[in-house]
PDB file of C-alpha atoms in Angstrom:
ATOM      1  CA  MET A   1      -0.206   0.447   0.194  1.00 45.00           C
ATOM      2  CA  SER A   2       1.692   3.457  -0.944  1.00 44.00           C
ATOM      3  CA  SER A   3       1.643   5.722   1.488  1.00 44.00           C
ATOM      4  CA  LEU A   4      -0.590   8.521  -0.269  1.00 44.00           C
ATOM      5  CA  ARG A   5      -3.219   4.665   0.201  1.00 49.00           C
ATOM      6  CA  LEU A   6      -2.233   4.190   3.636  1.00 45.00           C
ATOM      7  CA  GLY A   7      -2.827   8.062   4.799  1.00 47.00           C
ATOM      8  CA  ASN A   8      -6.991   7.637   3.187  1.00 50.00           C
ATOM      9  CA  SER A   9      -7.294   4.363   4.524  1.00 50.00           C
ATOM     10  CA  LEU A  10      -6.048   5.105   8.184  1.00 45.00           C
ATOM     11  CA  LEU A  11      -8.817   9.018   7.490  1.00 46.00           C
ATOM     12  CA  SER A  12     -11.585   7.371   5.989  1.00 51.00           C
ATOM     13  CA  THR A  13     -11.589   3.909   9.215  1.00 48.00           C
ATOM     14  CA  THR A  14     -11.021   7.155  11.675  1.00 45.00           C
ATOM     15  CA  ARG A  15     -14.026   8.444   9.954  1.00 48.00           C
ATOM     16  CA  ARG A  16     -16.468   5.249   9.959  1.00 49.00           C
ATOM     17  CA  HIS A  17     -15.627   4.708  13.925  1.00 44.00           C
ATOM     18  CA  LEU A  18     -16.934   7.619  15.211  1.00 43.00           C
ATOM     19  CA  THR A  19     -19.299   6.622  12.957  1.00 44.00           C
ATOM     20  CA  THR A  20     -20.260   3.279  14.781  1.00 43.00           C
ATOM     21  CA  SER A  21     -19.318   4.915  18.194  1.00 40.00           C
ATOM     22  CA  ARG A  22     -22.718   7.532  18.187  1.00 40.00           C
ATOM     23  CA  ILE A  23     -24.832   4.100  16.630  1.00 36.00           C
ATOM     24  CA  ILE A  24     -23.876   2.066  18.923  1.00 36.00           C
ATOM     25  CA  ARG A  25     -22.795   3.437  22.326  1.00 37.00           C
ATOM     26  CA  PRO A  26     -26.664   3.880  23.982  1.00 37.00           C
ATOM     27  CA  THR A  27     -27.276   0.725  26.193  1.00 37.00           C
ATOM     28  CA  ILE A  28     -29.594  -1.294  24.290  1.00 37.00           C
ATOM     29  CA  LEU A  29     -32.191  -1.673  27.328  1.00 39.00           C
ATOM     30  CA  THR A  30     -33.880  -4.669  27.329  1.00 41.00           C
ATOM     31  CA  LYS A  31     -35.164  -6.686  30.248  1.00 38.00           C
ATOM     32  CA  SER A  32     -31.820  -8.780  30.072  1.00 40.00           C
ATOM     33  CA  SER A  33     -29.990  -5.765  30.135  1.00 41.00           C
ATOM     34  CA  ARG A  34     -31.726  -3.797  33.431  1.00 41.00           C
ATOM     35  CA  LEU A  35     -29.646  -6.212  36.367  1.00 41.00           C
ATOM     36  CA  THR A  36     -26.496  -4.767  34.548  1.00 42.00           C
ATOM     37  CA  ARG A  37     -27.319  -1.614  34.590  1.00 46.00           C
ATOM     38  CA  ALA A  38     -28.383  -1.526  38.503  1.00 43.00           C
ATOM     39  CA  ALA A  39     -25.365  -2.694  38.872  1.00 44.00           C
ATOM     40  CA  ALA A  40     -23.358   0.280  36.839  1.00 44.00           C
ATOM     41  CA  VAL A  41     -24.832   2.509  38.760  1.00 43.00           C
ATOM     42  CA  THR A  42     -23.218   0.471  42.083  1.00 43.00           C
ATOM     43  CA  PHE A  43     -19.985   0.976  40.357  1.00 42.00           C
ATOM     44  CA  THR A  44     -20.405   4.661  39.545  1.00 40.00           C
ATOM     45  CA  PRO A  45     -17.672   6.436  41.181  1.00 38.00           C
ATOM     46  CA  ARG A  46     -18.663   8.668  44.440  1.00 34.00           C
ATOM     47  CA  TYR A  47     -14.828  10.035  44.911  1.00 33.00           C
ATOM     48  CA  CYS A  48     -14.364  12.440  42.903  1.00 36.00           C
ATOM     49  CA  SER A  49     -14.319  15.566  45.292  1.00 36.00           C
ATOM     50  CA  SER A  50     -14.895  18.967  44.716  1.00 36.00           C
ATOM     51  CA  SER A  51     -13.161  21.482  42.917  1.00 37.00           C
ATOM     52  CA  ALA A  52     -12.214  23.110  46.039  1.00 37.00           C
ATOM     53  CA  SER A  53     -10.721  20.358  47.960  1.00 36.00           C
ATOM     54  CA  SER A  54      -8.865  18.832  44.949  1.00 37.00           C
ATOM     55  CA  SER A  55      -6.775  22.416  43.835  1.00 37.00           C
ATOM     56  CA  GLY A  56      -4.719  21.709  46.858  1.00 40.00           C
ATOM     57  CA  SER A  57      -7.700  24.804  49.014  1.00 39.00           C
ATOM     58  CA  ASN A  58      -9.039  22.237  51.304  1.00 42.00           C
ATOM     59  CA  LYS A  59      -5.706  20.544  53.296  1.00 42.00           C
ATOM     60  CA  ASP A  60      -8.529  19.835  56.191  1.00 46.00           C
ATOM     61  CA  SER A  61     -10.115  17.100  53.646  1.00 44.00           C
ATOM     62  CA  SER A  62      -9.431  13.412  54.479  1.00 48.00           C
ATOM     63  CA  PRO A  63      -8.079  11.744  51.480  1.00 52.00           C
ATOM     64  CA  SER A  64     -10.652  10.586  49.423  1.00 56.00           C
ATOM     65  CA  PRO A  65     -10.835   7.002  49.754  1.00 61.00           C
ATOM     66  CA  SER A  66     -10.001   5.006  45.796  1.00 65.00           C
ATOM     67  CA  PRO A  67     -12.133   3.574  43.268  1.00 66.00           C
ATOM     68  CA  SER A  68     -11.398   0.014  43.170  1.00 69.00           C
ATOM     69  CA  SER A  69     -12.400   0.013  47.542  1.00 74.00           C
ATOM     70  CA  HIS A  70     -16.048   1.098  45.993  1.00 74.00           C
ATOM     71  CA  LYS A  71     -16.131  -1.709  43.790  1.00 77.00           C
ATOM     72  CA  ASP A  72     -15.165  -4.109  46.474  1.00 79.00           C
ATOM     73  CA  SER A  73     -17.241  -1.979  48.797  1.00 81.00           C
ATOM     74  CA  ALA A  74     -20.244  -2.967  45.631  1.00 79.00           C
ATOM     75  CA  TRP A  75     -19.032  -6.961  45.781  1.00 77.00           C
ATOM     76  CA  ARG A  76     -20.139  -7.175  48.740  1.00 78.00           C
ATOM     77  CA  LYS A  77     -22.809  -5.558  49.390  1.00 78.00           C
ATOM     78  CA  MET A  78     -23.884  -7.736  46.002  1.00 77.00           C
ATOM     79  CA  ALA A  79     -22.459 -10.909  47.732  1.00 76.00           C
ATOM     80  CA  ASP A  80     -24.167 -10.109  50.860  1.00 75.00           C
ATOM     81  CA  ASP A  81     -27.452  -9.414  48.927  1.00 74.00           C
ATOM     82  CA  LYS A  82     -26.687 -12.686  47.427  1.00 78.00           C
ATOM     83  CA  GLN A  83     -26.822 -11.308  43.702  1.00 81.00           C
ATOM     84  CA  ILE A  84     -23.511 -12.122  42.169  1.00 84.00           C
ATOM     85  CA  PRO A  85     -24.643 -14.662  40.092  1.00 86.00           C
ATOM     86  CA  HIS A  86     -27.621 -12.617  37.900  1.00 83.00           C
ATOM     87  CA  TYR A  87     -25.692  -9.735  38.113  1.00 83.00           C
ATOM     88  CA  LEU A  88     -22.432 -11.400  35.919  1.00 88.00           C
ATOM     89  CA  LYS A  89     -25.130 -14.040  33.751  1.00 87.00           C
ATOM     90  CA  GLN A  90     -26.521 -10.257  32.420  1.00 87.00           C
ATOM     91  CA  ASP A  91     -22.924  -8.428  32.340  1.00 86.00           C
ATOM     92  CA  HIS A  92     -22.187 -11.655  29.664  1.00 91.00           C
ATOM     93  CA  ASP A  93     -25.953 -10.859  28.478  1.00 91.00           C
ATOM     94  CA  ARG A  94     -24.797  -7.263  27.843  1.00 93.00           C
ATOM     95  CA  VAL A  95     -22.060  -8.240  25.383  1.00 94.00           C
ATOM     96  CA  PHE A  96     -23.934 -10.312  22.877  1.00 94.00           C
ATOM     97  CA  ASP A  97     -26.427  -7.121  23.060  1.00 94.00           C
ATOM     98  CA  HIS A  98     -23.998  -4.989  22.189  1.00 93.00           C
ATOM     99  CA  ASN A  99     -22.405  -7.170  19.393  1.00 93.00           C
ATOM    100  CA  ARG A 100     -25.706  -7.933  17.808  1.00 95.00           C
ATOM    101  CA  ALA A 101     -26.275  -3.994  17.651  1.00 95.00           C
ATOM    102  CA  TRP A 102     -22.350  -3.323  16.155  1.00 91.00           C
ATOM    103  CA  ALA A 103     -23.312  -6.151  13.276  1.00 94.00           C
ATOM    104  CA  THR A 104     -26.284  -5.049  12.387  1.00 94.00           C
ATOM    105  CA  ALA A 105     -25.060  -0.948  12.183  1.00 93.00           C
ATOM    106  CA  GLN A 106     -22.120  -2.433  10.295  1.00 90.00           C
ATOM    107  CA  GLU A 107     -23.902  -4.436   8.026  1.00 93.00           C
ATOM    108  CA  THR A 108     -26.460  -1.413   7.270  1.00 93.00           C
ATOM    109  CA  ARG A 109     -24.239   0.650   6.606  1.00 93.00           C
ATOM    110  CA  ASP A 110     -21.387  -1.395   4.864  1.00 93.00           C
ATOM    111  CA  PRO A 111     -24.162  -4.074   2.769  1.00 93.00           C
ATOM    112  CA  GLY A 112     -21.276  -7.095   2.017  1.00 91.00           C
ATOM    113  CA  TYR A 113     -19.188  -5.887   5.247  1.00 90.00           C
ATOM    114  CA  PHE A 114     -18.104  -8.975   6.601  1.00 92.00           C
ATOM    115  CA  ALA A 115     -18.449 -11.601   3.129  1.00 92.00           C
ATOM    116  CA  LYS A 116     -15.748  -9.063   3.148  1.00 90.00           C
ATOM    117  CA  LEU A 117     -14.583  -9.748   5.967  1.00 90.00           C
ATOM    118  CA  SER A 118     -14.082 -13.737   5.453  1.00 92.00           C
ATOM    119  CA  GLU A 119     -12.113 -13.223   2.576  1.00 92.00           C
ATOM    120  CA  GLY A 120      -8.766 -13.089   4.784  1.00 90.00           C
ATOM    121  CA  GLN A 121      -6.135 -10.529   6.177  1.00 93.00           C
ATOM    122  CA  THR A 122      -3.940  -8.694   5.066  1.00 93.00           C
ATOM    123  CA  PRO A 123      -2.682  -6.261   7.389  1.00 96.00           C
ATOM    124  CA  ASP A 124       0.029  -3.819   7.409  1.00 97.00           C
ATOM    125  CA  TYR A 125       0.955  -3.443  11.064  1.00 98.00           C
ATOM    126  CA  LEU A 126       1.851  -6.101  13.964  1.00 98.00           C
ATOM    127  CA  TRP A 127       1.548  -4.126  17.128  1.00 98.00           C
ATOM    128  CA  ILE A 128       2.347  -5.396  19.996  1.00 98.00           C
ATOM    129  CA  GLY A 129       1.099  -4.205  23.549  1.00 97.00           C
ATOM    130  CA  CYS A 130       0.396  -4.242  26.678  1.00 97.00           C
ATOM    131  CA  SER A 131      -2.452  -6.680  28.405  1.00 96.00           C
ATOM    132  CA  ASP A 132      -4.091  -3.932  30.297  1.00 94.00           C
ATOM    133  CA  SER A 133      -7.402  -3.501  29.844  1.00 92.00           C
ATOM    134  CA  ARG A 134      -7.648   0.072  28.869  1.00 93.00           C
ATOM    135  CA  ILE A 135      -6.006  -0.316  26.138  1.00 91.00           C
ATOM    136  CA  PRO A 136      -7.552  -1.562  23.176  1.00 90.00           C
ATOM    137  CA  ALA A 137      -5.244  -0.861  19.504  1.00 93.00           C
ATOM    138  CA  GLU A 138      -7.522  -1.117  16.942  1.00 92.00           C
ATOM    139  CA  GLN A 139      -9.883   1.657  18.563  1.00 92.00           C
ATOM    140  CA  ILE A 140      -6.615   4.209  20.045  1.00 94.00           C
ATOM    141  CA  ALA A 141      -4.615   4.133  16.891  1.00 94.00           C
ATOM    142  CA  GLY A 142      -8.051   4.848  14.904  1.00 93.00           C
ATOM    143  CA  LEU A 143      -8.039   1.594  12.322  1.00 93.00           C
ATOM    144  CA  ALA A 144     -10.768  -1.403  11.352  1.00 90.00           C
ATOM    145  CA  PRO A 145     -10.596  -4.999  11.757  1.00 90.00           C
ATOM    146  CA  GLY A 146      -8.286  -5.900   9.054  1.00 93.00           C
ATOM    147  CA  GLU A 147      -6.161  -3.606   9.599  1.00 95.00           C
ATOM    148  CA  ALA A 148      -4.201  -3.977  12.532  1.00 97.00           C
ATOM    149  CA  PHE A 149      -2.733  -7.808  13.932  1.00 97.00           C
ATOM    150  CA  VAL A 150      -2.428  -8.138  17.290  1.00 97.00           C
ATOM    151  CA  HIS A 151      -0.265  -9.440  19.904  1.00 98.00           C
ATOM    152  CA  ARG A 152      -0.713  -8.239  23.395  1.00 97.00           C
ATOM    153  CA  ASN A 153       0.923  -9.184  26.592  1.00 97.00           C
ATOM    154  CA  ILE A 154       2.087  -7.970  30.264  1.00 96.00           C
ATOM    155  CA  ALA A 155       4.226  -4.826  28.824  1.00 97.00           C
ATOM    156  CA  ASN A 156       4.705  -5.624  26.273  1.00 98.00           C
ATOM    157  CA  LEU A 157       7.266  -7.731  25.966  1.00 98.00           C
ATOM    158  CA  VAL A 158       9.248  -9.727  22.916  1.00 98.00           C
ATOM    159  CA  PRO A 159      11.628 -12.023  24.700  1.00 97.00           C
ATOM    160  CA  ASN A 160      12.901 -14.416  22.334  1.00 95.00           C
ATOM    161  CA  ASN A 161      12.244 -17.800  24.481  1.00 95.00           C
ATOM    162  CA  ASP A 162       9.075 -16.592  24.632  1.00 97.00           C
ATOM    163  CA  LEU A 163       7.164 -19.062  21.278  1.00 97.00           C
ATOM    164  CA  ASN A 164       3.821 -17.527  21.776  1.00 97.00           C
ATOM    165  CA  VAL A 165       5.503 -13.848  20.547  1.00 98.00           C
ATOM    166  CA  MET A 166       7.847 -15.444  18.168  1.00 98.00           C
ATOM    167  CA  ALA A 167       5.062 -17.066  16.058  1.00 98.00           C
ATOM    168  CA  VAL A 168       3.306 -13.982  15.995  1.00 98.00           C
ATOM    169  CA  LEU A 169       6.011 -12.018  14.455  1.00 98.00           C
ATOM    170  CA  GLU A 170       6.505 -15.014  12.681  1.00 98.00           C
ATOM    171  CA  TYR A 171       3.816 -15.798  10.974  1.00 98.00           C
ATOM    172  CA  ALA A 172       3.019 -11.195  10.730  1.00 98.00           C
ATOM    173  CA  VAL A 173       6.176 -10.820   8.408  1.00 98.00           C
ATOM    174  CA  ARG A 174       6.406 -14.356   6.699  1.00 97.00           C
ATOM    175  CA  HIS A 175       2.960 -14.854   5.984  1.00 97.00           C
ATOM    176  CA  LEU A 176       0.619 -11.660   6.522  1.00 97.00           C
ATOM    177  CA  HIS A 177       3.711  -8.839   4.907  1.00 98.00           C
ATOM    178  CA  VAL A 178       2.782  -6.734   6.967  1.00 98.00           C
ATOM    179  CA  LYS A 179       4.874  -3.227   6.357  1.00 98.00           C
ATOM    180  CA  HIS A 180       4.781  -1.608  10.454  1.00 98.00           C
ATOM    181  CA  ILE A 181       5.828  -3.757  13.609  1.00 98.00           C
ATOM    182  CA  VAL A 182       4.811  -1.111  16.778  1.00 98.00           C
ATOM    183  CA  VAL A 183       6.076  -1.885  20.215  1.00 98.00           C
ATOM    184  CA  CYS A 184       4.102  -0.141  22.013  1.00 98.00           C
ATOM    185  CA  GLY A 185       3.719   0.719  25.497  1.00 98.00           C
ATOM    186  CA  HIS A 186       2.413   2.876  28.223  1.00 98.00           C
ATOM    187  CA  TYR A 187       3.005   5.212  31.132  1.00 97.00           C
ATOM    188  CA  GLY A 188       0.930   3.811  34.649  1.00 96.00           C
ATOM    189  CA  CYS A 189       2.522  -0.204  33.434  1.00 96.00           C
ATOM    190  CA  GLY A 190       2.021  -2.602  36.403  1.00 95.00           C
ATOM    191  CA  GLY A 191       4.616  -4.488  35.029  1.00 95.00           C
ATOM    192  CA  VAL A 192       7.192  -2.189  35.176  1.00 96.00           C
ATOM    193  CA  LYS A 193       6.865  -0.893  38.502  1.00 94.00           C
ATOM    194  CA  ALA A 194       6.357  -4.118  38.839  1.00 94.00           C
ATOM    195  CA  ALA A 195       9.776  -4.882  37.655  1.00 93.00           C
ATOM    196  CA  MET A 196      11.189  -1.635  39.962  1.00 90.00           C
ATOM    197  CA  THR A 197      10.246  -3.303  43.085  1.00 89.00           C
ATOM    198  CA  ALA A 198      12.647  -5.575  45.008  1.00 88.00           C
ATOM    199  CA  LYS A 199       9.671  -8.139  46.014  1.00 89.00           C
ATOM    200  CA  ASP A 200       9.816 -11.881  45.458  1.00 92.00           C
ATOM    201  CA  LEU A 201       6.689 -12.036  43.099  1.00 93.00           C
ATOM    202  CA  GLY A 202       6.382 -15.406  42.697  1.00 93.00           C
ATOM    203  CA  ILE A 203       5.694 -17.328  38.572  1.00 92.00           C
ATOM    204  CA  LEU A 204       6.263 -13.611  37.395  1.00 94.00           C
ATOM    205  CA  ASN A 205       9.495 -12.804  38.103  1.00 94.00           C
ATOM    206  CA  PRO A 206      10.867 -15.176  35.208  1.00 95.00           C
ATOM    207  CA  TRP A 207       8.720 -12.805  33.146  1.00 96.00           C
ATOM    208  CA  LEU A 208      10.416  -9.299  34.688  1.00 95.00           C
ATOM    209  CA  ARG A 209      13.168  -9.636  34.470  1.00 96.00           C
ATOM    210  CA  ASN A 210      13.973  -9.527  31.195  1.00 97.00           C
ATOM    211  CA  ILE A 211      12.230  -5.508  32.222  1.00 97.00           C
ATOM    212  CA  ARG A 212      14.867  -5.497  35.073  1.00 96.00           C
ATOM    213  CA  ASP A 213      17.730  -6.539  32.745  1.00 97.00           C
ATOM    214  CA  VAL A 214      16.131  -2.830  30.757  1.00 97.00           C
ATOM    215  CA  TYR A 215      17.298  -1.223  34.039  1.00 96.00           C
ATOM    216  CA  ARG A 216      20.014  -3.062  34.366  1.00 96.00           C
ATOM    217  CA  LEU A 217      21.401  -2.352  31.004  1.00 96.00           C
ATOM    218  CA  HIS A 218      19.901   1.709  30.972  1.00 97.00           C
ATOM    219  CA  GLU A 219      21.018   1.276  34.540  1.00 96.00           C
ATOM    220  CA  ALA A 220      23.778   4.446  34.234  1.00 96.00           C
ATOM    221  CA  GLU A 221      21.221   7.113  33.281  1.00 97.00           C
ATOM    222  CA  LEU A 222      18.010   6.006  35.437  1.00 96.00           C
ATOM    223  CA  ASP A 223      19.559   6.482  38.586  1.00 95.00           C
ATOM    224  CA  THR A 224      20.668   9.815  37.937  1.00 97.00           C
ATOM    225  CA  ILE A 225      16.192  10.781  37.522  1.00 96.00           C
ATOM    226  CA  GLU A 226      15.663  11.652  41.212  1.00 95.00           C
ATOM    227  CA  ASP A 227      11.826  11.960  41.422  1.00 95.00           C
ATOM    228  CA  GLU A 228      10.384   8.509  40.880  1.00 94.00           C
ATOM    229  CA  THR A 229       7.929   8.871  38.693  1.00 95.00           C
ATOM    230  CA  GLU A 230      10.335  10.319  36.413  1.00 96.00           C
ATOM    231  CA  ARG A 231      12.458   7.007  36.280  1.00 96.00           C
ATOM    232  CA  TYR A 232       9.192   5.382  36.260  1.00 96.00           C
ATOM    233  CA  ASN A 233       7.846   6.244  32.586  1.00 97.00           C
ATOM    234  CA  ARG A 234      11.931   6.929  31.437  1.00 98.00           C
ATOM    235  CA  LEU A 235      11.953   3.047  32.074  1.00 98.00           C
ATOM    236  CA  VAL A 236       8.477   2.756  30.431  1.00 98.00           C
ATOM    237  CA  GLU A 237      10.215   3.997  27.194  1.00 98.00           C
ATOM    238  CA  LEU A 238      13.388   2.775  27.335  1.00 98.00           C
ATOM    239  CA  ASN A 239      11.613  -1.328  28.216  1.00 98.00           C
ATOM    240  CA  VAL A 240       9.681  -0.270  24.295  1.00 98.00           C
ATOM    241  CA  VAL A 241      13.204   0.496  22.593  1.00 98.00           C
ATOM    242  CA  GLU A 242      14.594  -2.642  23.477  1.00 98.00           C
ATOM    243  CA  GLN A 243      11.827  -4.458  22.406  1.00 98.00           C
ATOM    244  CA  CYS A 244      12.021  -3.028  19.435  1.00 98.00           C
ATOM    245  CA  ARG A 245      15.772  -3.955  19.679  1.00 98.00           C
ATOM    246  CA  ASN A 246      14.768  -7.990  19.987  1.00 98.00           C
ATOM    247  CA  VAL A 247      12.266  -7.391  17.491  1.00 98.00           C
ATOM    248  CA  VAL A 248      15.429  -6.503  15.216  1.00 98.00           C
ATOM    249  CA  LYS A 249      17.187  -9.283  16.322  1.00 97.00           C
ATOM    250  CA  MET A 250      14.690 -12.021  14.529  1.00 97.00           C
ATOM    251  CA  ALA A 251      15.988 -13.220  11.385  1.00 97.00           C
ATOM    252  CA  ALA A 252      12.799 -12.889   9.530  1.00 97.00           C
ATOM    253  CA  VAL A 253      12.909  -9.340   9.895  1.00 98.00           C
ATOM    254  CA  GLN A 254      16.435  -9.386   8.481  1.00 97.00           C
ATOM    255  CA  GLN A 255      15.117 -11.095   5.552  1.00 97.00           C
ATOM    256  CA  SER A 256      11.965  -9.419   5.021  1.00 97.00           C
ATOM    257  CA  TYR A 257      13.851  -6.321   4.694  1.00 97.00           C
ATOM    258  CA  ALA A 258      16.704  -7.021   3.002  1.00 96.00           C
ATOM    259  CA  GLU A 259      14.183  -8.182   0.151  1.00 96.00           C
ATOM    260  CA  ASN A 260      11.450  -5.181   0.790  1.00 96.00           C
ATOM    261  CA  THR A 261      12.564  -2.522   2.222  1.00 96.00           C
ATOM    262  CA  TYR A 262       9.868  -3.506   4.826  1.00 97.00           C
ATOM    263  CA  PRO A 263       8.960  -3.555   7.515  1.00 98.00           C
ATOM    264  CA  ILE A 264       9.739  -1.230  10.109  1.00 98.00           C
ATOM    265  CA  VAL A 265      10.110  -1.424  13.765  1.00 98.00           C
ATOM    266  CA  HIS A 266       8.458   1.469  15.560  1.00 98.00           C
ATOM    267  CA  GLY A 267       8.792   1.790  19.208  1.00 98.00           C
ATOM    268  CA  TRP A 268       5.581   3.987  20.302  1.00 98.00           C
ATOM    269  CA  VAL A 269       3.477   5.282  24.896  1.00 98.00           C
ATOM    270  CA  PHE A 270       0.457   6.014  24.895  1.00 97.00           C
ATOM    271  CA  GLY A 271       0.023   8.367  27.746  1.00 96.00           C
ATOM    272  CA  PHE A 272      -3.499   7.821  29.355  1.00 94.00           C
ATOM    273  CA  HIS A 273      -3.348  11.601  30.922  1.00 93.00           C
ATOM    274  CA  ASP A 274      -3.808  12.474  27.213  1.00 94.00           C
ATOM    275  CA  GLY A 275      -4.105   9.765  25.302  1.00 95.00           C
ATOM    276  CA  LEU A 276      -2.176   9.814  22.558  1.00 96.00           C
ATOM    277  CA  LEU A 277       0.336   7.995  20.894  1.00 97.00           C
ATOM    278  CA  LYS A 278       4.013   9.714  21.936  1.00 98.00           C
ATOM    279  CA  ASP A 279       6.700   8.390  18.961  1.00 98.00           C
ATOM    280  CA  LEU A 280       9.989   7.732  20.494  1.00 98.00           C
ATOM    281  CA  ASN A 281      11.546   7.791  17.731  1.00 97.00           C
ATOM    282  CA  VAL A 282      13.300   4.697  17.537  1.00 97.00           C
ATOM    283  CA  ASP A 283      15.899   5.101  14.109  1.00 97.00           C
ATOM    284  CA  PHE A 284      15.185   1.957  12.787  1.00 96.00           C
ATOM    285  CA  GLU A 285      17.911   1.725   9.836  1.00 96.00           C
ATOM    286  CA  SER A 286      20.287   2.828  12.291  1.00 96.00           C
ATOM    287  CA  MET A 287      19.210   0.408  15.525  1.00 97.00           C
ATOM    288  CA  LEU A 288      19.701  -2.589  12.084  1.00 97.00           C
ATOM    289  CA  ALA A 289      23.479  -1.992  11.320  1.00 95.00           C
ATOM    290  CA  LYS A 290      24.515  -1.851  14.681  1.00 94.00           C
ATOM    291  CA  ILE A 291      22.713  -5.539  15.449  1.00 94.00           C
ATOM    292  CA  GLN A 292      24.101  -7.102  12.489  1.00 94.00           C
ATOM    293  CA  LYS A 293      27.465  -6.536  13.941  1.00 91.00           C
ATOM    294  CA  ILE A 294      26.599  -9.714  15.395  1.00 93.00           C
ATOM    295  CA  TYR A 295      23.053 -10.656  14.869  1.00 93.00           C
ATOM    296  CA  ASN A 296      23.012 -10.686  11.520  1.00 93.00           C
ATOM    297  CA  LEU A 297      20.977 -12.944   9.624  1.00 94.00           C
ATOM    298  CA  THR A 298      20.586 -12.551   5.968  1.00 91.00           C
ATOM    299  CA  ASP A 299      22.748 -15.139   4.561  1.00 78.00           C
TER     300      ASP A 299
END
């Protein structure tokens, strides 16, 4: 796909998503969804402080309870009332209500949409992201079904001994012929935070060791950052860059680029505070050249 066609495709996709969101956003008020809606009201956060207290003018006000404490309290109340099984069933049914509404809207707007979708996939993007439930890859990037092949795991890692991510990369590059490989991390990553904690985390230890190794490699830079949050955010960024480097070490990536001049590898970070993606401007060609002094697999 040329850059012009890709740009037009992304613009068209974004418009379609905006239209879709207006169509399917309202909850379908069926009999089966009433308890779900009631439960949603129960879970509505009530911890938001007034503008005065949030600005720090009311110094005597007590700390607001966390969202999780309200949610836990709501679950305990439903458990006492023996409503949890009913809530879980309605929560399950709500997904299918929304699915039917989405499918109907898609077919109405674009007759034959699902027939075309079933013909196969030719995505331009491979997205390697974090499993965090707050980061839906296609939505934040304005991509439609069929435009991104997605793999997610804790802290968006690309370790060479993980057959899952290695298989995804191999298939995406050699068989789907993706043009872009995106490693996308996010600020506030629980996996990165856990790796910064000197604590035994059981089965998570070997996985988080990959992030701790990133810290070790960049220890001199990170230890000069006095603010803990800033150091944490910088480790998120450095972890993305190191995972991009792990992608570049793969034979499939090197050989495809030598033959086709694609895929290109990108490092991005998502921010919750504004919903924007930050491009870390990974210099793919320079990174590839340095990698191939030791990891050249093109011969």
